[in-house]
Amino acid sequence: MKGIRKVYDREVLRVDNLALRKGQIYGVIGPSGAGKSTFLRIINLLTSPDSGSILIHGKEVPRNGAERLALQRRMSMVFQKTLLFRDTVWNNVAYGLRARGFDRTEIGRRVRELLEQVGMTDLSLQRADTLSGGEAQRVAIARAVAFEPELLLLDEPTANLDPCNIEMIENMVVKLNSSKSITVVVVTHNIFQAHRIAREVIFINQGNIVEMGETEQIFSAPREELTRAYVEGRMIY
Amino acid sequence: MSSLFEGIIEAFRLIISLDPDLLQIVFLSLRISGTALIIGSILGIPLGTYLGLKPEKKTRLINKVIFTLMGTPPVVVGLIIYLLISRMGPLGVLGLLYTPWAMILAQVSLATPIIAGLTMVGVRAKGSEVVETARSLGAGPGLAAWTVVRESRIAILGAVITGFGRIIAEVGAVMIVGGNIAGKTRVMTTAIVLETRRGNFELAIGLGLILLILAFFVNSFLYNIQRGDSGN
Ligand SMILES: Nc1ncnc2c1ncn2[C@@H]1O[C@H](COP(=O)(O)OP(=O)(O)O)[C@@H](O)[C@H]1O
Ligand SMILES: [Mg+2]
């Protein structure tokens, strides 16, 4: 990302220069309203920045057209407010595969395997809008990874979940990263979660990337005073 | 009082014996309103979906126009269509006046704003979230729009049924542009007006009963989908 600016009523995000590396797990932390969701939406090409450019594998993403859609299809996002379609669990998970024109047997194979992984096989024909919070979130993640994106963007995937579901989802994310080498960017305002699963942490405050570094370094020896204040829970905002 | 009572008895006889005059009128009504509803849906659902996905700020004026059209008295719509298609009007050469197509045109004009307006309100509830979710999962613009329609199907179904309720029960516009010609443009509502004036209460009451039954079904259907909100 180069020279990114996003302005709504005021400037909400400014990223001068940032590179994400393949195969990594990034934790994005920061107070609410800092611009974390906006950051993910810009990476996912859902929101266009007012200026600046995004480069994927060194190539600039065009503003629209088929090439942009093709790039968008190599990543996937789970939103802060998850929306499952009013359809069966099965059809939800199959959505991205159908959008990409996978054939029936391949869709069947992948959906079955994923539902197994997230422990939802028995509920595959249930309406997705009748699931509990934890079940819904597991389905949302299964849906987002069914087509094996190269980059998975998660916006507070475990907010409002019970510890058991939190652990399941964290394990899933780590496993997806290690077994399918999916790059993960996970936004969380739970700094302990960032500590547990991220290998690198990006700290955003008031639309600025204050600091980015190895997880251990950010938590034990932050370079910025602001970062130290935030990870030690002393930040006033 | 006795004529009313006899009228009701006779009306039931007409319905039960499937009186050909009555059936002809009922089927013509259903054909005209059904056609108008299909055309109105083809126009109104995409329009409402499109508007519902736009930020509200950008569509304020067109919203007001649609809401005004939703409440326009049918006779006014009938008058405007009449002026357009009468022999001196700009569409006069088509010779549509006093034909079923004129009535369909009038009913399309009445149904489309309702279908578009109610679809728009339904889509606006979470349409942009649906689009973003669809796009983040790799849907192109076409699939994303289709997903929005599917997700809003309950609201859209409600919109279509409300539109049907409005046009099947409407009398002013079809009277003006259709002319209430027996066997050709006489529908349930216009027949009721005429037969009542003539004192032929049986047929009027019979048609009235059928309209009431239709209204009951339409409204219980609407009531059910609004309460259940999860059916299908
Ligand atoms: N669509 C939008 N229109 C106007 N303001 C927005 C919009 N989206 C986000 N913002 C504003 O941008 C700022 C950052 O939002 P967000 O990225 O959601 O923060 P975070 O996810 O860190 O809580 C907030 O002040 C928010 O009000
Ligand atoms: Mg957020």
Short mmCIF file of C-alpha atoms and ligand atoms in Angstrom, two decimals:
data_model
loop_
_atom_site.label_atom_id
_atom_site.label_comp_id
_atom_site.label_asym_id
_atom_site.label_seq_id
_atom_site.Cartn_x
_atom_site.Cartn_y
_atom_site.Cartn_z
CA MET A 1 0.00 0.00 0.00
CA LYS A 2 1.39 3.33 -1.01
CA GLY A 3 0.34 6.80 -0.03
CA ILE A 4 -3.16 5.69 0.93
CA ARG A 5 -5.57 8.33 2.21
CA LYS A 6 -9.20 7.78 3.10
CA VAL A 7 -11.37 10.73 4.00
CA TYR A 8 -14.97 10.62 5.20
CA ASP A 9 -15.95 13.67 7.28
CA ARG A 10 -12.28 13.76 8.23
CA GLU A 11 -9.22 11.76 7.32
CA VAL A 12 -9.78 8.32 8.84
CA LEU A 13 -6.83 6.42 7.41
CA ARG A 14 -3.37 7.29 6.19
CA VAL A 15 -0.93 4.60 5.16
CA ASP A 16 2.24 5.95 3.60
CA ASN A 17 3.99 2.72 2.89
CA LEU A 18 3.12 -0.73 4.04
CA ALA A 19 3.94 -4.16 2.70
CA LEU A 20 2.30 -7.39 3.76
CA ARG A 21 4.28 -10.57 3.25
CA LYS A 22 2.88 -13.86 2.07
CA GLY A 23 2.22 -16.60 4.59
CA GLN A 24 2.25 -14.29 7.58
CA ILE A 25 -0.37 -13.76 10.29
CA TYR A 26 -0.83 -10.08 11.06
CA GLY A 27 -2.70 -8.84 14.05
CA VAL A 28 -4.15 -5.35 13.71
CA ILE A 29 -4.83 -3.67 17.02
CA GLY A 30 -6.02 -0.24 18.04
CA PRO A 31 -8.86 1.53 19.79
CA SER A 32 -12.29 1.59 18.17
CA GLY A 33 -12.69 4.21 15.52
CA ALA A 34 -8.96 4.00 14.75
CA GLY A 35 -9.60 2.96 11.15
CA LYS A 36 -8.96 -0.79 11.43
CA SER A 37 -12.08 -1.82 9.52
CA THR A 38 -11.41 0.82 6.89
CA PHE A 39 -7.90 -0.59 6.53
CA LEU A 40 -9.27 -4.07 5.82
CA ARG A 41 -11.95 -2.80 3.44
CA ILE A 42 -9.35 -0.96 1.41
CA ILE A 43 -7.17 -4.07 1.17
CA ASN A 44 -10.24 -6.11 0.14
CA LEU A 45 -10.89 -3.53 -2.65
CA LEU A 46 -14.37 -2.86 -1.26
CA THR A 47 -13.61 0.76 -0.50
CA SER A 48 -11.49 2.83 -2.82
CA PRO A 49 -9.04 5.16 -1.14
CA ASP A 50 -9.24 8.83 -2.03
CA SER A 51 -5.62 8.72 -3.07
CA GLY A 52 -2.75 6.31 -3.19
CA SER A 53 -2.49 2.89 -4.66
CA ILE A 54 -2.52 -0.76 -3.78
CA LEU A 55 -0.02 -3.10 -5.34
CA ILE A 56 -0.48 -6.83 -5.40
CA HIS A 57 2.65 -8.79 -6.25
CA GLY A 58 4.17 -5.50 -7.34
CA LYS A 59 1.37 -4.66 -9.77
CA GLU A 60 -1.01 -1.79 -9.25
CA VAL A 61 -4.67 -2.74 -8.85
CA PRO A 62 -6.85 -1.12 -11.54
CA ARG A 63 -9.80 0.97 -10.39
CA ASN A 64 -12.37 -1.37 -11.93
CA GLY A 65 -12.90 -4.05 -14.51
CA ALA A 66 -12.34 -7.76 -14.79
CA GLU A 67 -8.77 -7.65 -13.58
CA ARG A 68 -9.82 -6.01 -10.33
CA LEU A 69 -12.50 -8.67 -9.78
CA ALA A 70 -9.93 -11.39 -10.46
CA LEU A 71 -7.64 -9.88 -7.81
CA GLN A 72 -10.53 -9.46 -5.41
CA ARG A 73 -11.32 -13.13 -5.87
CA ARG A 74 -7.93 -14.11 -4.49
CA MET A 75 -8.85 -12.70 -1.11
CA SER A 76 -11.70 -12.97 1.28
CA MET A 77 -13.08 -11.09 4.23
CA VAL A 78 -15.15 -11.85 7.30
CA PHE A 79 -16.88 -8.70 8.45
CA GLN A 80 -17.18 -7.27 11.91
CA LYS A 81 -20.95 -7.67 11.59
CA THR A 82 -21.22 -11.06 9.95
CA LEU A 83 -24.05 -11.51 7.51
CA LEU A 84 -25.04 -15.03 6.58
CA PHE A 85 -27.42 -15.42 3.68
CA ARG A 86 -31.00 -16.52 4.41
CA ASP A 87 -30.28 -19.91 3.07
CA THR A 88 -28.95 -23.22 4.33
CA VAL A 89 -25.57 -23.51 6.02
CA TRP A 90 -24.47 -25.62 3.05
CA ASN A 91 -25.42 -23.00 0.45
CA ASN A 92 -23.69 -20.29 2.46
CA VAL A 93 -20.42 -22.18 2.46
CA ALA A 94 -20.81 -23.01 -1.25
CA TYR A 95 -21.45 -19.39 -2.29
CA GLY A 96 -17.90 -18.36 -3.16
CA LEU A 97 -17.28 -21.62 -4.99
CA ARG A 98 -20.39 -21.14 -7.11
CA ALA A 99 -19.43 -17.54 -7.82
CA ARG A 100 -16.16 -18.87 -9.22
CA GLY A 101 -17.85 -21.55 -11.29
CA PHE A 102 -16.46 -24.61 -9.53
CA ASP A 103 -18.11 -27.83 -10.66
CA ARG A 104 -20.65 -29.65 -8.51
CA THR A 105 -18.52 -32.52 -7.29
CA GLU A 106 -15.69 -30.21 -6.28
CA ILE A 107 -18.14 -27.93 -4.45
CA GLY A 108 -19.64 -30.93 -2.66
CA ARG A 109 -16.24 -32.23 -1.65
CA ARG A 110 -14.96 -28.93 -0.29
CA VAL A 111 -18.15 -27.94 1.52
CA ARG A 112 -18.39 -31.34 3.20
CA GLU A 113 -14.79 -31.17 4.32
CA LEU A 114 -15.13 -27.66 5.70
CA LEU A 115 -18.38 -28.32 7.55
CA GLU A 116 -16.63 -31.28 9.13
CA GLN A 117 -13.74 -29.07 10.21
CA VAL A 118 -15.98 -26.48 11.84
CA GLY A 119 -18.21 -29.10 13.43
CA MET A 120 -21.32 -28.12 11.50
CA THR A 121 -22.02 -31.26 9.48
CA ASP A 122 -25.23 -32.02 11.35
CA LEU A 123 -26.55 -28.53 10.76
CA SER A 124 -25.69 -28.31 7.07
CA LEU A 125 -29.32 -28.14 5.97
CA GLN A 126 -30.41 -25.74 8.70
CA ARG A 127 -31.18 -22.14 7.86
CA ALA A 128 -28.08 -20.08 8.55
CA ASP A 129 -30.03 -17.21 10.08
CA THR A 130 -31.18 -19.47 12.92
CA LEU A 131 -27.69 -20.30 14.21
CA SER A 132 -26.14 -19.18 17.47
CA GLY A 133 -23.41 -16.53 17.40
CA GLY A 134 -20.52 -18.99 17.60
CA GLU A 135 -21.98 -21.33 14.99
CA ALA A 136 -22.67 -18.43 12.66
CA GLN A 137 -19.12 -17.17 12.96
CA ARG A 138 -17.70 -20.62 12.22
CA VAL A 139 -19.90 -20.84 9.13
CA ALA A 140 -18.80 -17.37 8.06
CA ILE A 141 -15.16 -18.38 8.27
CA ALA A 142 -15.79 -21.67 6.46
CA ARG A 143 -17.58 -19.69 3.74
CA ALA A 144 -14.68 -17.25 3.47
CA VAL A 145 -12.03 -19.93 3.05
CA ALA A 146 -13.91 -22.50 0.92
CA PHE A 147 -12.32 -21.19 -2.26
CA GLU A 148 -8.87 -21.13 -0.63
CA PRO A 149 -8.06 -17.44 -0.89
CA GLU A 150 -4.43 -16.36 -0.69
CA LEU A 151 -5.33 -13.65 1.78
CA LEU A 152 -7.91 -13.87 4.55
CA LEU A 153 -9.08 -10.69 6.24
CA LEU A 154 -10.86 -11.08 9.57
CA ASP A 155 -12.54 -8.15 11.28
CA GLU A 156 -12.92 -8.89 14.98
CA PRO A 157 -13.91 -12.50 14.33
CA THR A 158 -14.38 -13.40 17.97
CA ALA A 159 -16.05 -10.31 19.41
CA ASN A 160 -18.97 -11.33 21.64
CA LEU A 161 -18.15 -15.05 21.54
CA ASP A 162 -17.70 -17.46 24.43
CA PRO A 163 -14.19 -18.74 25.28
CA CYS A 164 -14.86 -22.13 23.74
CA ASN A 165 -15.78 -20.67 20.35
CA ILE A 166 -12.94 -18.18 20.57
CA GLU A 167 -10.48 -21.00 21.00
CA MET A 168 -11.98 -22.99 18.12
CA ILE A 169 -11.78 -20.03 15.78
CA GLU A 170 -8.24 -19.09 16.79
CA ASN A 171 -7.13 -22.67 16.20
CA MET A 172 -8.83 -22.68 12.82
CA VAL A 173 -7.09 -19.51 11.76
CA VAL A 174 -3.68 -20.76 12.79
CA LYS A 175 -4.30 -24.08 11.06
CA LEU A 176 -5.47 -22.44 7.83
CA ASN A 177 -2.33 -20.39 7.85
CA SER A 178 0.01 -23.30 8.41
CA SER A 179 -1.66 -26.00 6.30
CA LYS A 180 -2.88 -23.95 3.33
CA SER A 181 -0.36 -21.13 3.75
CA ILE A 182 -3.14 -18.52 3.68
CA THR A 183 -1.92 -15.08 4.67
CA VAL A 184 -4.11 -13.74 7.47
CA VAL A 185 -4.81 -10.22 8.63
CA VAL A 186 -6.90 -10.27 11.77
CA VAL A 187 -8.28 -7.13 13.38
CA THR A 188 -8.92 -7.44 17.06
CA HIS A 189 -9.27 -5.10 19.95
CA ASN A 190 -8.33 -7.95 22.21
CA ILE A 191 -4.59 -7.50 22.51
CA PHE A 192 -4.22 -10.94 24.10
CA GLN A 193 -5.67 -12.49 20.98
CA ALA A 194 -3.16 -10.63 18.85
CA HIS A 195 -0.45 -11.93 21.16
CA ARG A 196 -1.71 -15.51 20.86
CA ILE A 197 -2.10 -15.85 17.11
CA ALA A 198 -0.25 -13.07 15.27
CA ARG A 199 3.35 -13.21 14.23
CA GLU A 200 3.45 -9.53 13.40
CA VAL A 201 1.37 -6.77 14.91
CA ILE A 202 0.21 -3.53 13.35
CA PHE A 203 -0.92 -0.86 15.79
CA ILE A 204 -3.26 1.74 14.34
CA ASN A 205 -4.32 4.84 16.20
CA GLN A 206 -6.41 7.71 14.84
CA GLY A 207 -5.92 6.57 11.28
CA ASN A 208 -2.15 6.26 11.50
CA ILE A 209 0.00 3.20 11.64
CA VAL A 210 1.92 3.97 14.79
CA GLU A 211 4.05 0.89 14.80
CA MET A 212 4.46 -2.43 13.07
CA GLY A 213 6.73 -5.24 14.16
CA GLU A 214 7.21 -8.75 15.42
CA THR A 215 4.59 -9.63 18.00
CA GLU A 216 7.14 -10.19 20.78
CA GLN A 217 8.85 -6.92 20.08
CA ILE A 218 5.57 -4.96 20.07
CA PHE A 219 4.52 -6.41 23.40
CA SER A 220 7.84 -6.46 25.22
CA ALA A 221 9.86 -3.68 23.65
CA PRO A 222 7.69 -1.27 21.67
CA ARG A 223 9.56 1.54 19.99
CA GLU A 224 6.76 4.04 20.41
CA GLU A 225 5.55 5.32 23.75
CA LEU A 226 1.96 5.24 22.42
CA THR A 227 2.25 1.54 21.58
CA ARG A 228 3.56 0.79 25.06
CA ALA A 229 0.67 2.70 26.59
CA TYR A 230 -1.85 0.79 24.48
CA VAL A 231 -0.51 -2.72 25.04
CA GLU A 232 -0.16 -2.06 28.74
CA GLY A 233 -3.74 -0.84 28.84
CA ARG A 234 -2.78 2.64 29.96
CA MET A 235 -3.88 4.53 26.91
CA ILE A 236 -6.43 7.22 27.48
CA TYR A 237 -8.95 7.63 24.68
CA MET B 1 -83.88 -5.06 2.95
CA SER B 2 -85.35 -8.16 1.35
CA SER B 3 -83.76 -7.28 -1.98
CA LEU B 4 -80.38 -7.26 -0.27
CA PHE B 5 -81.05 -10.65 1.27
CA GLU B 6 -82.29 -12.08 -2.02
CA GLY B 7 -79.28 -10.52 -3.69
CA ILE B 8 -76.91 -12.39 -1.41
CA ILE B 9 -78.67 -15.71 -1.97
CA GLU B 10 -78.64 -15.15 -5.71
CA ALA B 11 -74.98 -14.10 -5.59
CA PHE B 12 -74.02 -17.38 -3.93
CA ARG B 13 -76.02 -19.23 -6.60
CA LEU B 14 -74.11 -17.40 -9.33
CA ILE B 15 -70.77 -18.25 -7.74
CA ILE B 16 -71.60 -21.88 -7.02
CA SER B 17 -73.16 -22.50 -10.44
CA LEU B 18 -70.12 -20.87 -12.06
CA ASP B 19 -72.26 -18.40 -13.95
CA PRO B 20 -70.54 -17.72 -17.32
CA ASP B 21 -71.02 -13.93 -17.18
CA LEU B 22 -69.54 -13.79 -13.72
CA LEU B 23 -66.64 -16.10 -14.61
CA GLN B 24 -65.86 -14.13 -17.73
CA ILE B 25 -65.59 -10.93 -15.71
CA VAL B 26 -63.49 -12.54 -12.99
CA PHE B 27 -61.06 -14.09 -15.45
CA LEU B 28 -60.73 -10.88 -17.44
CA SER B 29 -59.94 -9.03 -14.21
CA LEU B 30 -57.33 -11.58 -13.23
CA ARG B 31 -55.81 -11.56 -16.71
CA ILE B 32 -55.52 -7.79 -16.87
CA SER B 33 -54.27 -7.33 -13.34
CA GLY B 34 -51.99 -10.36 -13.61
CA THR B 35 -50.36 -9.03 -16.77
CA ALA B 36 -50.03 -5.57 -15.25
CA LEU B 37 -48.49 -7.10 -12.14
CA ILE B 38 -45.90 -9.04 -14.12
CA ILE B 39 -44.90 -5.96 -16.12
CA GLY B 40 -44.95 -3.81 -12.98
CA SER B 41 -42.68 -6.33 -11.22
CA ILE B 42 -40.25 -6.49 -14.13
CA LEU B 43 -39.98 -2.69 -13.97
CA GLY B 44 -40.38 -2.11 -10.26
CA ILE B 45 -38.17 -4.76 -8.68
CA PRO B 46 -34.94 -3.83 -10.51
CA LEU B 47 -35.68 -0.12 -10.09
CA GLY B 48 -36.38 -0.53 -6.37
CA THR B 49 -33.29 -2.69 -5.90
CA TYR B 50 -31.12 -0.17 -7.72
CA LEU B 51 -32.46 2.74 -5.66
CA GLY B 52 -32.29 0.78 -2.42
CA LEU B 53 -28.58 0.21 -2.93
CA LYS B 54 -27.84 3.88 -3.54
CA PRO B 55 -27.03 6.06 -0.55
CA GLU B 56 -30.25 7.67 0.65
CA LYS B 57 -28.81 11.16 0.22
CA LYS B 58 -28.46 10.68 -3.53
CA THR B 59 -32.01 9.49 -4.11
CA ARG B 60 -33.98 11.89 -1.96
CA LEU B 61 -35.81 13.58 -4.83
CA ILE B 62 -36.66 10.37 -6.67
CA ASN B 63 -37.82 8.85 -3.35
CA LYS B 64 -40.29 11.69 -2.95
CA VAL B 65 -41.49 11.23 -6.52
CA ILE B 66 -42.04 7.51 -6.00
CA PHE B 67 -43.81 7.95 -2.68
CA THR B 68 -46.06 10.56 -4.28
CA LEU B 69 -46.87 8.23 -7.16
CA MET B 70 -47.62 5.45 -4.67
CA GLY B 71 -50.39 7.57 -3.24
CA THR B 72 -51.71 9.16 -6.44
CA PRO B 73 -55.48 8.71 -6.78
CA PRO B 74 -56.18 6.13 -9.51
CA VAL B 75 -58.62 8.44 -11.30
CA VAL B 76 -55.81 10.93 -11.83
CA VAL B 77 -53.63 8.19 -13.30
CA GLY B 78 -56.60 7.16 -15.46
CA LEU B 79 -57.06 10.73 -16.66
CA ILE B 80 -53.39 11.07 -17.61
CA ILE B 81 -53.36 7.76 -19.48
CA TYR B 82 -56.61 8.77 -21.18
CA LEU B 83 -55.07 12.03 -22.40
CA LEU B 84 -52.04 10.14 -23.68
CA ILE B 85 -53.89 7.45 -25.61
CA SER B 86 -57.09 9.19 -26.68
CA ARG B 87 -57.33 9.91 -30.37
CA MET B 88 -55.89 13.42 -29.97
CA GLY B 89 -53.18 12.31 -27.59
CA PRO B 90 -49.52 11.65 -28.46
CA LEU B 91 -50.10 7.86 -28.39
CA GLY B 92 -53.49 8.10 -30.09
CA VAL B 93 -52.33 6.36 -33.27
CA LEU B 94 -51.91 3.13 -31.36
CA GLY B 95 -55.68 2.91 -30.90
CA LEU B 96 -55.36 1.65 -27.33
CA LEU B 97 -58.31 3.49 -25.81
CA TYR B 98 -61.09 1.22 -24.52
CA THR B 99 -58.99 -1.92 -24.91
CA PRO B 100 -57.61 -4.25 -22.23
CA TRP B 101 -54.11 -2.93 -23.05
CA ALA B 102 -55.17 0.55 -21.99
CA MET B 103 -56.27 -0.92 -18.67
CA ILE B 104 -53.03 -2.83 -18.32
CA LEU B 105 -51.13 0.37 -19.01
CA ALA B 106 -53.08 2.17 -16.30
CA GLN B 107 -52.57 -0.64 -13.81
CA VAL B 108 -48.86 -0.88 -14.60
CA SER B 109 -48.63 2.83 -13.80
CA LEU B 110 -50.34 2.21 -10.48
CA ALA B 111 -48.44 -0.95 -9.52
CA THR B 112 -44.89 -0.01 -10.53
CA PRO B 113 -44.37 2.82 -7.99
CA ILE B 114 -45.71 0.62 -5.19
CA ILE B 115 -43.50 -2.31 -6.13
CA ALA B 116 -40.47 -0.09 -6.65
CA GLY B 117 -41.05 1.92 -3.48
CA LEU B 118 -41.61 -1.03 -1.16
CA THR B 119 -38.75 -2.99 -2.76
CA MET B 120 -36.48 0.00 -2.20
CA VAL B 121 -37.42 0.21 1.48
CA GLY B 122 -36.84 -3.54 1.89
CA VAL B 123 -33.50 -3.53 0.09
CA ARG B 124 -32.26 -0.48 1.96
CA ALA B 125 -32.54 -2.36 5.26
CA LYS B 126 -29.38 -4.38 4.61
CA GLY B 127 -28.79 -4.35 0.87
CA SER B 128 -25.38 -2.71 0.97
CA GLU B 129 -24.18 -5.18 3.59
CA VAL B 130 -25.35 -8.01 1.34
CA VAL B 131 -23.53 -6.52 -1.65
CA GLU B 132 -20.30 -6.20 0.30
CA THR B 133 -20.54 -9.72 1.65
CA ALA B 134 -21.24 -11.06 -1.83
CA ARG B 135 -18.36 -9.10 -3.33
CA SER B 136 -15.94 -10.13 -0.61
CA LEU B 137 -16.81 -13.72 -1.53
CA GLY B 138 -16.00 -13.09 -5.17
CA ALA B 139 -19.38 -12.26 -6.69
CA GLY B 140 -19.39 -10.03 -9.76
CA PRO B 141 -21.93 -7.19 -10.06
CA GLY B 142 -24.64 -9.42 -11.54
CA LEU B 143 -24.47 -12.12 -8.90
CA ALA B 144 -24.22 -9.50 -6.15
CA ALA B 145 -27.44 -7.83 -7.35
CA TRP B 146 -29.20 -11.17 -7.63
CA THR B 147 -28.10 -12.03 -4.10
CA VAL B 148 -29.63 -8.79 -2.84
CA VAL B 149 -32.94 -9.65 -4.50
CA ARG B 150 -32.86 -13.12 -2.97
CA GLU B 151 -32.03 -11.79 0.47
CA SER B 152 -34.85 -9.24 0.26
CA ARG B 153 -37.34 -11.71 -1.18
CA ILE B 154 -39.81 -11.41 1.67
CA ALA B 155 -40.02 -7.64 1.34
CA ILE B 156 -40.21 -7.94 -2.44
CA LEU B 157 -42.98 -10.52 -2.26
CA GLY B 158 -44.83 -8.19 0.07
CA ALA B 159 -44.33 -5.35 -2.42
CA VAL B 160 -45.75 -7.40 -5.30
CA ILE B 161 -48.75 -8.56 -3.31
CA THR B 162 -49.48 -5.04 -2.11
CA GLY B 163 -49.33 -3.92 -5.74
CA PHE B 164 -51.80 -6.63 -6.71
CA GLY B 165 -54.16 -5.57 -3.94
CA ARG B 166 -54.10 -2.03 -5.22
CA ILE B 167 -54.79 -2.76 -8.89
CA ILE B 168 -57.34 -5.57 -8.59
CA ALA B 169 -59.56 -3.41 -6.37
CA GLU B 170 -59.13 -0.21 -8.34
CA VAL B 171 -62.04 1.23 -10.28
CA GLY B 172 -61.37 4.82 -11.33
CA ALA B 173 -58.54 4.34 -13.80
CA VAL B 174 -59.87 1.24 -15.55
CA MET B 175 -63.28 2.87 -15.89
CA ILE B 176 -61.83 5.90 -17.66
CA VAL B 177 -59.45 4.14 -20.03
CA GLY B 178 -61.29 0.84 -20.43
CA GLY B 179 -64.79 2.16 -20.82
CA ASN B 180 -66.47 -0.80 -19.09
CA ILE B 181 -67.50 -2.52 -22.34
CA ALA B 182 -69.34 -5.77 -21.68
CA GLY B 183 -67.29 -8.83 -22.58
CA LYS B 184 -64.31 -6.71 -23.53
CA THR B 185 -63.16 -4.33 -20.84
CA ARG B 186 -65.64 -4.98 -18.04
CA VAL B 187 -63.81 -6.08 -14.90
CA MET B 188 -65.06 -6.84 -11.40
CA THR B 189 -64.93 -3.33 -10.02
CA THR B 190 -66.48 -1.59 -13.01
CA ALA B 191 -69.16 -4.29 -13.25
CA ILE B 192 -70.05 -3.70 -9.60
CA VAL B 193 -70.49 0.02 -10.26
CA LEU B 194 -72.70 -0.59 -13.26
CA GLU B 195 -74.87 -3.38 -11.85
CA THR B 196 -75.42 -1.46 -8.64
CA ARG B 197 -76.62 1.54 -10.59
CA ARG B 198 -78.94 -0.67 -12.59
CA GLY B 199 -80.29 -2.32 -9.46
CA ASN B 200 -78.93 -5.77 -10.45
CA PHE B 201 -77.61 -6.49 -7.03
CA GLU B 202 -77.02 -10.24 -7.46
CA LEU B 203 -74.14 -9.91 -9.86
CA ALA B 204 -72.75 -6.90 -7.98
CA ILE B 205 -72.86 -8.71 -4.66
CA GLY B 206 -71.41 -11.87 -6.19
CA LEU B 207 -68.46 -9.95 -7.61
CA GLY B 208 -68.15 -8.02 -4.37
CA LEU B 209 -67.88 -11.28 -2.46
CA ILE B 210 -65.19 -12.55 -4.79
CA LEU B 211 -63.23 -9.31 -4.35
CA LEU B 212 -63.60 -9.61 -0.60
CA ILE B 213 -62.33 -13.18 -0.65
CA LEU B 214 -59.37 -12.11 -2.81
CA ALA B 215 -58.64 -9.24 -0.43
CA PHE B 216 -58.78 -11.66 2.48
CA PHE B 217 -56.22 -13.96 0.87
CA VAL B 218 -53.94 -11.12 -0.16
CA ASN B 219 -53.99 -9.62 3.29
CA SER B 220 -53.63 -12.82 5.25
CA PHE B 221 -50.70 -13.68 3.04
CA LEU B 222 -49.11 -10.31 3.77
CA TYR B 223 -49.88 -10.68 7.45
CA ASN B 224 -48.25 -14.10 7.53
CA ILE B 225 -45.05 -13.10 5.79
CA GLN B 226 -44.71 -10.03 7.95
CA ARG B 227 -45.20 -12.01 11.14
CA GLY B 228 -43.24 -15.11 10.21
CA ASP B 229 -40.54 -13.29 8.28
CA SER B 230 -38.73 -16.59 7.86
CA GLY B 231 -41.09 -18.59 5.67
CA ASN B 232 -39.15 -20.12 2.81
N1 LIG C 1 -18.91 4.74 5.46
C1 LIG C 1 -18.47 5.64 6.35
N2 LIG C 1 -18.91 6.91 6.29
C2 LIG C 1 -18.45 7.84 7.16
N3 LIG C 1 -17.58 7.60 8.14
C3 LIG C 1 -17.09 6.36 8.26
C4 LIG C 1 -17.51 5.30 7.38
N4 LIG C 1 -16.86 4.17 7.72
C5 LIG C 1 -16.08 4.49 8.77
N5 LIG C 1 -16.21 5.81 9.09
C6 LIG C 1 -15.50 6.50 10.15
O1 LIG C 1 -14.13 6.19 10.04
C7 LIG C 1 -13.56 6.03 11.30
C8 LIG C 1 -12.85 4.69 11.37
O2 LIG C 1 -13.80 3.64 11.31
P1 LIG C 1 -13.41 2.11 11.35
O3 LIG C 1 -12.43 1.85 10.26
O4 LIG C 1 -14.67 1.34 11.31
O5 LIG C 1 -12.71 1.98 12.77
P2 LIG C 1 -12.41 0.69 13.64
O6 LIG C 1 -12.73 -0.51 12.83
O7 LIG C 1 -10.98 0.81 14.00
O8 LIG C 1 -13.27 0.79 14.86
C9 LIG C 1 -14.65 6.15 12.34
O9 LIG C 1 -14.57 7.44 12.88
C10 LIG C 1 -15.90 6.01 11.54
O10 LIG C 1 -16.93 6.78 12.10
MG MG C 2 -14.10 -1.98 13.14
#
